[in-house]
Amino acid sequence: MKITHIRAIPFAIPYRKPLHFASGHIDVADHVLVEVVTEDGVTGIAEAPPRPYTYGETQASIVAVIETVFAPAVTGMSLLAREQVREKLARTVGNPTAKAAIDMAMWDAWGKTVDRPLHELLGGYTDYLNVSHMLGFADPAVMADEALRITDEYGITSFKIKVGRRPIDLDIAVCRAIRDAVGDGAELYLDGNRGWTASESAAVLRQLEDLGLSRVEELCPADDVLGRRWLVRQSPIPFVADESVPTPADVTREILAGAATAVSIKTARTGFSDSLRVAHLAEGLGVEVVIGNQIDGQIGTACSLVFGASQRTTARHAAELSNFLDMSDDLLTEDLCIRDGKMSVRPGPGLGIEIDPAKLDHYRTDN
């Protein structure tokens, strides 16, 4: 099971409907397909989504660091030497999604080698997750109509509302319009992408107290240390750390500092190996975890799905698995399916997905 090649293939697929939020916007999925090939002829795959406004990575930097630094360091090692690979990758600072994609592609290759589904190898708790959908910036009526459409078409009744605009009344109006549209039975929660100050965030929480929000996420900057602790102490609902916890060490710091009370796990930044660490750390601390979305394509969504289904704690809440619906196309031979608000793990070894060579040839940008 020795690794013979690691390939980083850039590709670009436009979005039908761009996603706008407090820290940026996404018009094109300019991601990187990462392939780990073994001496047995097995190819494991994963997806690295660059988010320069969050982690400092770009498509070009992901390709470069994999080809010039990570691949030479890891080639020749066994798929089972994940801790040794992790140690070698950790010698390079940053580059979380590049590291995560290599880790997940190794796991996928292992699953294919032993002919077992990855959600079983990771923990095997269940084989499906409830799905939550992310709603980006738009007028209140537009966002409310989008929520209703998603419910009608896919049976989804859990929604993350992107907030963080000024004045705060813009997003307060949006939240009320969505609640009026979907009714009291739907789950609503907020993600501010660090867009507000602590005092603005507190004002929003007070004004939306009657809306029955299930949680809020990254309403204000993580480096506003005192303001964030002040805000979290008065939050009546779980305060989720996301961009502020890219590593297990960051999770420990934020939770013990009182700067958050729950954690979002994104396999796109912590792979499977470190996502297991975060999940188990959170369980030991008595902290709830949710499966977040790095605005992944279907490959990244499949990674989130198998990991979320593998653990009892991550399967408890609806997972953010639907944002690929806004992409104009994808690279898989068979699209992922959301039915009755749920997504089931694909049958088959590893991630259970396959790349369509013709689509990859069409969308890759290194030709």
CSV table of C-alpha atoms in Angstrom, one decimal:
chain,number,residue,atom,x,y,z
A,1,MET,CA,0.0,0.0,0.0
A,2,LYS,CA,2.9,2.4,-0.7
A,3,ILE,CA,2.2,5.8,-2.2
A,4,THR,CA,3.7,6.1,-5.7
A,5,HIS,CA,2.2,9.4,-6.8
A,6,ILE,CA,0.3,12.4,-5.4
A,7,ARG,CA,-1.4,14.6,-8.0
A,8,ALA,CA,-3.0,18.1,-7.6
A,9,ILE,CA,-5.3,18.9,-10.5
A,10,PRO,CA,-6.9,22.4,-10.5
A,11,PHE,CA,-10.4,22.8,-11.9
A,12,ALA,CA,-13.0,25.5,-12.2
A,13,ILE,CA,-16.8,25.1,-12.3
A,14,PRO,CA,-19.1,28.2,-12.3
A,15,TYR,CA,-21.9,28.6,-9.8
A,16,ARG,CA,-25.4,29.1,-11.2
A,17,LYS,CA,-26.1,31.4,-8.2
A,18,PRO,CA,-23.1,33.0,-6.5
A,19,LEU,CA,-23.0,32.7,-2.7
A,20,HIS,CA,-22.4,36.0,-0.8
A,21,PHE,CA,-21.5,36.3,2.9
A,22,ALA,CA,-19.8,38.6,5.3
A,23,SER,CA,-16.2,37.6,4.6
A,24,GLY,CA,-16.4,37.2,0.8
A,25,HIS,CA,-18.3,35.6,-2.1
A,26,ILE,CA,-18.0,32.6,-4.3
A,27,ASP,CA,-18.8,32.7,-8.0
A,28,VAL,CA,-16.7,29.8,-9.3
A,29,ALA,CA,-15.6,26.6,-7.6
A,30,ASP,CA,-11.9,27.0,-8.4
A,31,HIS,CA,-10.9,23.9,-6.4
A,32,VAL,CA,-8.1,21.3,-6.5
A,33,LEU,CA,-8.7,17.5,-7.1
A,34,VAL,CA,-6.1,15.6,-5.1
A,35,GLU,CA,-5.3,12.1,-6.0
A,36,VAL,CA,-3.1,9.6,-4.0
A,37,VAL,CA,-2.0,6.6,-6.1
A,38,THR,CA,-0.6,3.5,-4.6
A,39,GLU,CA,1.7,0.7,-5.9
A,40,ASP,CA,-1.4,-1.5,-6.1
A,41,GLY,CA,-3.0,0.7,-8.7
A,42,VAL,CA,-5.5,2.2,-6.3
A,43,THR,CA,-6.4,5.9,-6.5
A,44,GLY,CA,-7.8,7.8,-3.6
A,45,ILE,CA,-9.4,11.2,-4.1
A,46,ALA,CA,-10.3,14.3,-2.2
A,47,GLU,CA,-11.1,18.0,-2.9
A,48,ALA,CA,-9.2,21.0,-1.6
A,49,PRO,CA,-11.3,24.3,-1.7
A,50,PRO,CA,-9.1,27.4,-1.4
A,51,ARG,CA,-10.5,30.1,0.8
A,52,PRO,CA,-7.9,32.9,0.8
A,53,TYR,CA,-10.0,35.2,3.0
A,54,THR,CA,-10.1,32.5,5.7
A,55,TYR,CA,-6.9,30.4,5.5
A,56,GLY,CA,-4.8,32.3,3.0
A,57,GLU,CA,-4.7,29.5,0.5
A,58,THR,CA,-5.3,29.9,-3.3
A,59,GLN,CA,-5.8,27.3,-6.0
A,60,ALA,CA,-2.2,28.0,-7.2
A,61,SER,CA,-0.7,27.8,-3.7
A,62,ILE,CA,-2.4,24.4,-3.0
A,63,VAL,CA,-1.1,22.9,-6.3
A,64,ALA,CA,2.4,24.3,-5.6
A,65,VAL,CA,2.7,23.1,-2.0
A,66,ILE,CA,1.5,19.7,-2.9
A,67,GLU,CA,3.7,19.3,-5.9
A,68,THR,CA,6.9,20.8,-4.5
A,69,VAL,CA,6.7,20.1,-0.8
A,70,PHE,CA,4.1,17.5,0.3
A,71,ALA,CA,4.3,15.0,-2.6
A,72,PRO,CA,8.1,14.5,-2.4
A,73,ALA,CA,7.9,14.1,1.4
A,74,VAL,CA,5.1,11.5,1.4
A,75,THR,CA,5.8,9.5,-1.7
A,76,GLY,CA,7.0,6.0,-0.8
A,77,MET,CA,5.2,5.9,2.5
A,78,SER,CA,2.4,3.4,3.4
A,79,LEU,CA,-1.3,4.4,3.4
A,80,LEU,CA,-1.3,3.1,7.0
A,81,ALA,CA,1.5,5.4,8.1
A,82,ARG,CA,-1.0,8.2,8.6
A,83,GLU,CA,0.7,9.6,11.8
A,84,GLN,CA,4.1,9.7,10.1
A,85,VAL,CA,2.5,11.5,7.1
A,86,ARG,CA,0.8,13.9,9.4
A,87,GLU,CA,4.1,14.6,11.1
A,88,LYS,CA,5.8,15.3,7.8
A,89,LEU,CA,3.0,17.6,6.6
A,90,ALA,CA,3.0,19.5,10.0
A,91,ARG,CA,6.5,20.6,9.3
A,92,THR,CA,5.1,23.1,6.9
A,93,VAL,CA,3.1,26.0,8.4
A,94,GLY,CA,-0.5,26.6,7.3
A,95,ASN,CA,-1.9,25.1,4.1
A,96,PRO,CA,-4.8,23.3,6.0
A,97,THR,CA,-6.9,22.3,3.0
A,98,ALA,CA,-3.9,21.0,1.1
A,99,LYS,CA,-3.0,18.8,4.1
A,100,ALA,CA,-6.6,17.7,4.7
A,101,ALA,CA,-7.1,16.6,1.1
A,102,ILE,CA,-4.0,14.4,1.1
A,103,ASP,CA,-5.1,12.9,4.4
A,104,MET,CA,-8.6,12.2,3.1
A,105,ALA,CA,-7.4,10.8,-0.3
A,106,MET,CA,-5.2,8.4,1.7
A,107,TRP,CA,-8.2,7.2,3.7
A,108,ASP,CA,-10.2,6.8,0.5
A,109,ALA,CA,-7.4,4.7,-1.1
A,110,TRP,CA,-7.2,2.6,2.1
A,111,GLY,CA,-11.0,2.0,1.9
A,112,LYS,CA,-10.7,1.0,-1.7
A,113,THR,CA,-7.7,-1.3,-1.0
A,114,VAL,CA,-9.5,-3.2,1.7
A,115,ASP,CA,-12.9,-3.0,-0.1
A,116,ARG,CA,-14.7,-1.3,2.8
A,117,PRO,CA,-16.8,1.9,3.0
A,118,LEU,CA,-15.0,4.8,4.7
A,119,HIS,CA,-17.8,5.6,7.2
A,120,GLU,CA,-17.3,2.1,8.6
A,121,LEU,CA,-13.5,2.4,8.9
A,122,LEU,CA,-13.9,5.8,10.6
A,123,GLY,CA,-16.4,4.6,13.2
A,124,GLY,CA,-19.6,3.2,11.5
A,125,TYR,CA,-22.2,4.9,13.6
A,126,THR,CA,-24.8,5.3,10.8
A,127,ASP,CA,-25.1,5.5,7.1
A,128,TYR,CA,-27.0,8.8,6.6
A,129,LEU,CA,-27.2,12.4,7.8
A,130,ASN,CA,-30.0,14.9,8.0
A,131,VAL,CA,-29.1,17.9,5.7
A,132,SER,CA,-29.0,21.6,6.5
A,133,HIS,CA,-28.9,24.2,3.7
A,134,MET,CA,-27.0,27.5,3.7
A,135,LEU,CA,-28.7,30.7,2.6
A,136,GLY,CA,-26.5,33.5,1.3
A,137,PHE,CA,-27.1,37.3,1.3
A,138,ALA,CA,-30.2,38.5,-0.6
A,139,ASP,CA,-33.4,40.4,0.1
A,140,PRO,CA,-35.7,39.0,2.8
A,141,ALA,CA,-38.3,37.8,0.3
A,142,VAL,CA,-35.7,36.2,-2.0
A,143,MET,CA,-34.1,34.3,0.9
A,144,ALA,CA,-37.5,33.2,2.3
A,145,ASP,CA,-38.5,31.9,-1.2
A,146,GLU,CA,-35.2,30.0,-1.5
A,147,ALA,CA,-35.9,28.3,1.9
A,148,LEU,CA,-39.3,27.2,0.8
A,149,ARG,CA,-38.0,25.9,-2.6
A,150,ILE,CA,-35.3,23.9,-0.9
A,151,THR,CA,-37.9,22.4,1.5
A,152,ASP,CA,-40.3,21.6,-1.4
A,153,GLU,CA,-37.6,20.0,-3.6
A,154,TYR,CA,-35.4,18.3,-1.1
A,155,GLY,CA,-37.4,18.0,2.1
A,156,ILE,CA,-34.8,20.1,4.0
A,157,THR,CA,-36.0,21.8,7.1
A,158,SER,CA,-32.8,23.1,8.6
A,159,PHE,CA,-31.2,26.4,7.5
A,160,LYS,CA,-28.1,28.3,8.2
A,161,ILE,CA,-28.7,32.0,7.5
A,162,LYS,CA,-25.6,34.0,6.5
A,163,VAL,CA,-25.6,37.3,8.4
A,164,GLY,CA,-23.1,40.0,9.3
A,165,ARG,CA,-24.3,43.0,7.3
A,166,ARG,CA,-24.7,46.6,8.4
A,167,PRO,CA,-27.0,47.9,9.6
A,168,ILE,CA,-28.0,44.9,11.5
A,169,ASP,CA,-31.7,45.5,10.7
A,170,LEU,CA,-31.0,44.1,7.2
A,171,ASP,CA,-30.3,40.6,8.6
A,172,ILE,CA,-32.9,40.9,11.3
A,173,ALA,CA,-35.5,41.4,8.6
A,174,VAL,CA,-34.2,38.4,6.7
A,175,CYS,CA,-34.3,36.1,9.7
A,176,ARG,CA,-37.9,37.1,10.5
A,177,ALA,CA,-39.0,36.6,6.9
A,178,ILE,CA,-37.5,33.2,6.7
A,179,ARG,CA,-39.1,32.1,10.0
A,180,ASP,CA,-42.5,33.4,8.8
A,181,ALA,CA,-42.1,31.4,5.6
A,182,VAL,CA,-40.9,28.1,6.9
A,183,GLY,CA,-42.8,28.0,10.2
A,184,ASP,CA,-41.9,27.1,13.7
A,185,GLY,CA,-41.0,23.5,12.9
A,186,ALA,CA,-37.9,24.4,10.9
A,187,GLU,CA,-34.4,24.8,12.4
A,188,LEU,CA,-32.8,28.2,11.9
A,189,TYR,CA,-29.3,29.2,12.9
A,190,LEU,CA,-27.0,32.1,12.1
A,191,ASP,CA,-23.4,32.4,10.7
A,192,GLY,CA,-21.9,35.8,10.9
A,193,ASN,CA,-18.5,35.0,9.4
A,194,ARG,CA,-17.0,37.4,11.9
A,195,GLY,CA,-18.9,40.3,10.3
A,196,TRP,CA,-20.2,42.1,13.4
A,197,THR,CA,-18.7,43.6,16.5
A,198,ALA,CA,-19.6,41.9,19.9
A,199,SER,CA,-22.1,44.7,20.7
A,200,GLU,CA,-23.8,44.4,17.4
A,201,SER,CA,-24.0,40.6,17.8
A,202,ALA,CA,-25.5,41.0,21.3
A,203,ALA,CA,-28.1,43.4,19.9
A,204,VAL,CA,-29.1,40.9,17.2
A,205,LEU,CA,-29.4,38.1,19.8
A,206,ARG,CA,-31.7,40.2,21.9
A,207,GLN,CA,-33.9,41.2,19.0
A,208,LEU,CA,-34.2,37.6,17.7
A,209,GLU,CA,-34.7,35.9,21.0
A,210,ASP,CA,-38.3,35.0,20.0
A,211,LEU,CA,-37.2,33.2,16.8
A,212,GLY,CA,-36.1,30.0,18.4
A,213,LEU,CA,-32.6,29.9,16.9
A,214,SER,CA,-30.8,26.6,17.6
A,215,ARG,CA,-27.3,28.2,17.6
A,216,VAL,CA,-25.1,31.0,16.3
A,217,GLU,CA,-21.7,30.8,14.6
A,218,GLU,CA,-18.7,33.2,14.5
A,219,LEU,CA,-20.8,36.4,14.8
A,220,CYS,CA,-17.7,38.5,15.7
A,221,PRO,CA,-13.9,38.3,15.2
A,222,ALA,CA,-12.0,35.6,17.1
A,223,ASP,CA,-9.2,38.1,17.9
A,224,ASP,CA,-11.7,40.3,19.7
A,225,VAL,CA,-10.8,38.3,22.8
A,226,LEU,CA,-12.6,40.2,25.6
A,227,GLY,CA,-15.6,41.2,23.4
A,228,ARG,CA,-16.1,37.6,22.3
A,229,ARG,CA,-16.0,36.2,25.8
A,230,TRP,CA,-18.4,38.9,26.9
A,231,LEU,CA,-20.8,37.9,24.1
A,232,VAL,CA,-20.6,34.2,24.7
A,233,ARG,CA,-21.3,34.6,28.4
A,234,GLN,CA,-24.6,36.2,27.6
A,235,SER,CA,-25.6,34.0,24.6
A,236,PRO,CA,-28.7,31.9,25.6
A,237,ILE,CA,-27.9,29.4,22.8
A,238,PRO,CA,-24.8,27.5,21.7
A,239,PHE,CA,-22.1,29.7,20.2
A,240,VAL,CA,-20.2,27.8,17.5
A,241,ALA,CA,-16.5,28.2,16.8
A,242,ASP,CA,-15.7,27.7,13.1
A,243,GLU,CA,-12.9,29.7,11.4
A,244,SER,CA,-11.4,30.3,14.8
A,245,VAL,CA,-10.8,26.5,15.4
A,246,PRO,CA,-8.8,25.2,12.4
A,247,THR,CA,-6.8,22.8,14.7
A,248,PRO,CA,-7.5,20.7,17.8
A,249,ALA,CA,-5.2,23.0,19.8
A,250,ASP,CA,-7.4,26.0,18.7
A,251,VAL,CA,-10.5,24.1,19.8
A,252,THR,CA,-9.0,23.7,23.3
A,253,ARG,CA,-8.0,27.3,23.5
A,254,GLU,CA,-11.4,28.7,22.4
A,255,ILE,CA,-13.5,26.4,24.6
A,256,LEU,CA,-11.4,26.8,27.7
A,257,ALA,CA,-11.2,30.5,27.2
A,258,GLY,CA,-15.0,30.8,27.2
A,259,ALA,CA,-14.9,32.1,23.6
A,260,ALA,CA,-17.3,29.4,22.3
A,261,THR,CA,-19.5,26.6,23.5
A,262,ALA,CA,-19.7,24.4,20.4
A,263,VAL,CA,-17.5,23.5,17.5
A,264,SER,CA,-18.0,23.2,13.7
A,265,ILE,CA,-16.0,20.4,12.1
A,266,LYS,CA,-15.0,20.8,8.4
A,267,THR,CA,-13.2,17.9,6.9
A,268,ALA,CA,-11.9,20.2,4.2
A,269,ARG,CA,-9.6,21.8,6.7
A,270,THR,CA,-9.0,19.0,9.2
A,271,GLY,CA,-9.2,15.9,6.9
A,272,PHE,CA,-10.4,12.7,8.6
A,273,SER,CA,-7.5,12.2,11.0
A,274,ASP,CA,-7.7,15.6,12.7
A,275,SER,CA,-11.5,15.7,12.5
A,276,LEU,CA,-11.4,12.5,14.6
A,277,ARG,CA,-9.2,14.3,17.1
A,278,VAL,CA,-11.5,17.3,17.2
A,279,ALA,CA,-14.6,15.1,17.6
A,280,HIS,CA,-13.1,13.1,20.4
A,281,LEU,CA,-11.7,16.2,22.1
A,282,ALA,CA,-15.1,17.9,22.0
A,283,GLU,CA,-16.7,14.8,23.4
A,284,GLY,CA,-14.3,14.7,26.3
A,285,LEU,CA,-14.9,18.3,27.0
A,286,GLY,CA,-18.7,17.9,26.8
A,287,VAL,CA,-18.9,20.2,23.8
A,288,GLU,CA,-21.4,19.8,21.0
A,289,VAL,CA,-20.1,19.4,17.4
A,290,VAL,CA,-21.7,20.1,14.0
A,291,ILE,CA,-20.6,19.3,10.5
A,292,GLY,CA,-20.0,22.5,8.6
A,293,ASN,CA,-19.5,23.3,4.9
A,294,GLN,CA,-16.4,24.8,3.3
A,295,ILE,CA,-18.6,25.6,0.2
A,296,ASP,CA,-17.5,22.2,-1.1
A,297,GLY,CA,-18.3,20.5,-4.3
A,298,GLN,CA,-19.7,17.0,-4.4
A,299,ILE,CA,-16.3,15.4,-3.6
A,300,GLY,CA,-15.9,17.5,-0.5
A,301,THR,CA,-19.5,16.9,0.4
A,302,ALA,CA,-19.0,13.1,0.2
A,303,CYS,CA,-16.1,13.5,2.6
A,304,SER,CA,-18.2,15.5,5.1
A,305,LEU,CA,-21.0,12.9,4.8
A,306,VAL,CA,-18.9,9.8,5.5
A,307,PHE,CA,-17.2,11.5,8.4
A,308,GLY,CA,-20.3,12.9,9.9
A,309,ALA,CA,-22.1,9.5,9.6
A,310,SER,CA,-19.2,7.7,11.3
A,311,GLN,CA,-19.5,9.3,14.8
A,312,ARG,CA,-22.4,9.5,17.2
A,313,THR,CA,-21.8,13.1,18.1
A,314,THR,CA,-21.5,14.4,14.5
A,315,ALA,CA,-24.6,12.5,13.4
A,316,ARG,CA,-26.8,14.2,16.0
A,317,HIS,CA,-27.3,17.5,14.1
A,318,ALA,CA,-28.2,18.3,10.5
A,319,ALA,CA,-25.1,18.6,8.5
A,320,GLU,CA,-24.3,21.3,5.9
A,321,LEU,CA,-24.2,19.1,2.8
A,322,SER,CA,-26.2,20.9,0.1
A,323,ASN,CA,-24.3,23.9,-1.3
A,324,PHE,CA,-23.1,22.0,-4.3
A,325,LEU,CA,-26.7,22.4,-5.5
A,326,ASP,CA,-25.8,25.9,-6.7
A,327,MET,CA,-22.9,24.7,-8.9
A,328,SER,CA,-23.6,24.4,-12.6
A,329,ASP,CA,-21.9,20.9,-12.8
A,330,ASP,CA,-19.5,18.7,-10.9
A,331,LEU,CA,-16.9,16.0,-11.5
A,332,LEU,CA,-18.7,12.8,-10.4
A,333,THR,CA,-20.1,10.1,-12.6
A,334,GLU,CA,-23.2,10.1,-10.4
A,335,ASP,CA,-24.6,13.1,-8.5
A,336,LEU,CA,-25.1,12.9,-4.7
A,337,CYS,CA,-28.8,12.7,-3.8
A,338,ILE,CA,-30.8,14.5,-1.1
A,339,ARG,CA,-34.2,12.9,-0.4
A,340,ASP,CA,-36.6,13.7,2.4
A,341,GLY,CA,-34.1,16.0,3.9
A,342,LYS,CA,-31.4,13.2,4.2
A,343,MET,CA,-28.3,12.2,2.4
A,344,SER,CA,-27.2,8.5,2.5
A,345,VAL,CA,-23.7,7.3,2.2
A,346,ARG,CA,-22.9,5.8,-1.2
A,347,PRO,CA,-22.5,2.0,-1.3
A,348,GLY,CA,-19.0,0.9,-2.3
A,349,PRO,CA,-15.5,1.1,-0.9
A,350,GLY,CA,-13.9,4.3,0.3
A,351,LEU,CA,-16.0,7.4,-0.4
A,352,GLY,CA,-18.2,5.4,-2.8
A,353,ILE,CA,-17.8,8.0,-5.6
A,354,GLU,CA,-16.0,8.1,-8.9
A,355,ILE,CA,-14.6,10.9,-11.1
A,356,ASP,CA,-15.9,11.3,-14.6
A,357,PRO,CA,-12.8,11.6,-16.8
A,358,ALA,CA,-14.5,13.6,-19.5
A,359,LYS,CA,-15.8,16.1,-17.0
A,360,LEU,CA,-12.4,16.4,-15.4
A,361,ASP,CA,-10.8,17.0,-18.8
A,362,HIS,CA,-13.4,19.7,-19.5
A,363,TYR,CA,-13.1,21.6,-16.3
A,364,ARG,CA,-9.4,21.2,-15.4
A,365,THR,CA,-7.4,24.4,-15.8
A,366,ASP,CA,-3.9,23.0,-16.2
A,367,ASN,CA,-4.4,21.8,-19.8
